[in-house]
Amino acid sequence: MADEIELKLALTSQAADLIVASRVLPGDSRKAEQRSIYFDTPTHSLHAAGLTLRIRSSKGQRIQTVKADGASAAGLFARSEWERAVEADVPVLDDTTPVPALIGTGGDDVAPLFEVHVERRTWDVRDGDTLIEAVLDRGHVAVGDQKSPICEIELELKTGDPDALFALARRLDAVAPVRLGVLAKSERGYRLTGPDITAFKAEKVKLTEELSAAQAFQHIVQTCVRQYRLNEAVLLENREPDALHQARVGIRRLRSAFSIFRPLLNHDGELPLQEGLKWLASELGDARNLDVLLERSNAGPLHHRLSAAREDAYHKVENALASDRVRALMLDLAQWTNSGTWLREPETQKLRDGPVHDFTGGILDRLRRRVKKDGRGLEKADDEARHELRKDAKKLRYAAEFFDALFDGKKQKLRQKRFIAALEALQDQLGLLNDLATAPLVLEALGLADDPDVVPLLAKGNKKKLIDAAAEAHDALIDTKPFWR
């Protein structure tokens, strides 16, 4: 069993041509044609268990590899793997692999699922004591007649400081755009076996009791980055409203993670990242607001004007996503999370290294107290105060979801379900109130505030009734027993 540390970068084939021609990757590359067959059961039991199984053929040799999901899910990650030579395209699944123990099979029902064909070019990049293996893969994944292109660079650290991976990534990006890669080749194949996905919701955060508070924060950030990047990739191809919404959710979850784990962090180091994420959320905000208004508007002149404004807003989104700033922000975020100064601050070492479970209860209590306090006198609060309550409720919701896996007892799961339901009810009412407050501002910015057709966009309910419903939902939430106690 071996561990590898790598940084995956996604790029276009044209960008790959420019990088190869630039000689940023020095010397001659080693070339190989590879065919990889991926296997699973008919019900995808290996995938469900977090395993991938492949047999790769190259230069007359066949190597079987079993890989297990690592602690992180985006960009920089560690994975465990088991390798062995095999004589044919038939897996050997004995006790030297985790397959029998995890899915309870000796391989009788494991069969080929999809294939990956790539041309691989490999460079050794040396700088003093640092050695990085840079691998460029270009090809496709195939399921029957369906194909999906592959173009990616993997930078694997052999010796030296992990920061060298990011330094090399930035040198590559200076030649042609590269982005954090979050899709393994196996994921591309599994996606070809199912329906098309146009937006990616937040995935369950798989924290364990063994993790320290710092490790939990790293995992949460990487999971949020993954959600953002998956949806960003959709937006780079299509103006998909759901992908835009989920990209913004990923950014909000990232910003909430910084706030939730603030006691662990170096504030000077995190400030540029927080500012960058706030800017990115703002760049996506206008298009999202117009998507919401368009959903409510009927065909006619107003709908036409909103559609035109939406096109302009999405053009702004596309410019932002194509900018150097966004690519640099994601690389900076991944590097800081992995090796930032916050990991070396003596004042926070005890808290960083302590069990995540010990950290979790206090954080959830603090967030709940804030929601309880902000909701007092909700009936008399102004729009700004209700907006603050809405933000605090979201933060509590994200924290509850981040730490979900740490409370897996039957009673805790039941309580968590009730708690989340109560939070959702409060968020729904506060969301309707927020829409009543912000929609006129959006329409005014577009010069549409006096349009007679805007009334249906604003008439979402009696404001007093919505406030009363929000107050009742707040009281119900506070009466709901916390699942973490």
PDB file of C-alpha atoms in Angstrom, residues 179 228 232 236 279-284 313-328:
ATOM      1  CA  ARG A 179      -7.963  25.054 -12.976  1.00  0.00           C
ATOM      2  CA  TYR A 228     -18.028  25.035  -6.588  1.00  0.00           C
ATOM      3  CA  GLU A 232     -18.221  26.148 -12.444  1.00  0.00           C
ATOM      4  CA  LEU A 236     -18.148  27.409 -18.477  1.00  0.00           C
ATOM      5  CA  TRP A 279     -16.128  39.192  -4.674  1.00  0.00           C
ATOM      6  CA  LEU A 280     -16.842  35.964  -6.543  1.00  0.00           C
ATOM      7  CA  ALA A 281     -20.232  35.559  -4.854  1.00  0.00           C
ATOM      8  CA  SER A 282     -21.076  39.125  -5.855  1.00  0.00           C
ATOM      9  CA  GLU A 283     -20.070  38.484  -9.471  1.00  0.00           C
ATOM     10  CA  LEU A 284     -22.587  35.633  -9.624  1.00  0.00           C
ATOM     11  CA  ALA A 313     -25.520  39.334 -16.270  1.00  0.00           C
ATOM     12  CA  TYR A 314     -24.403  35.915 -17.511  1.00  0.00           C
ATOM     13  CA  HIS A 315     -21.870  37.591 -19.790  1.00  0.00           C
ATOM     14  CA  LYS A 316     -20.468  39.199 -16.637  1.00  0.00           C
ATOM     15  CA  VAL A 317     -20.386  35.766 -14.958  1.00  0.00           C
ATOM     16  CA  GLU A 318     -18.512  34.259 -17.904  1.00  0.00           C
ATOM     17  CA  ASN A 319     -15.939  37.065 -17.825  1.00  0.00           C
ATOM     18  CA  ALA A 320     -15.407  36.528 -14.108  1.00  0.00           C
ATOM     19  CA  LEU A 321     -14.990  32.772 -14.440  1.00  0.00           C
ATOM     20  CA  ALA A 322     -12.532  33.245 -17.314  1.00  0.00           C
ATOM     21  CA  SER A 323     -10.423  35.677 -15.279  1.00  0.00           C
ATOM     22  CA  ASP A 324      -6.991  35.033 -13.834  1.00  0.00           C
ATOM     23  CA  ARG A 325      -8.381  36.112 -10.463  1.00  0.00           C
ATOM     24  CA  VAL A 326     -10.778  33.191 -10.125  1.00  0.00           C
ATOM     25  CA  ARG A 327      -8.182  30.571 -11.063  1.00  0.00           C
ATOM     26  CA  ALA A 328      -5.643  32.142  -8.714  1.00  0.00           C
TER      27      ALA A 328
END
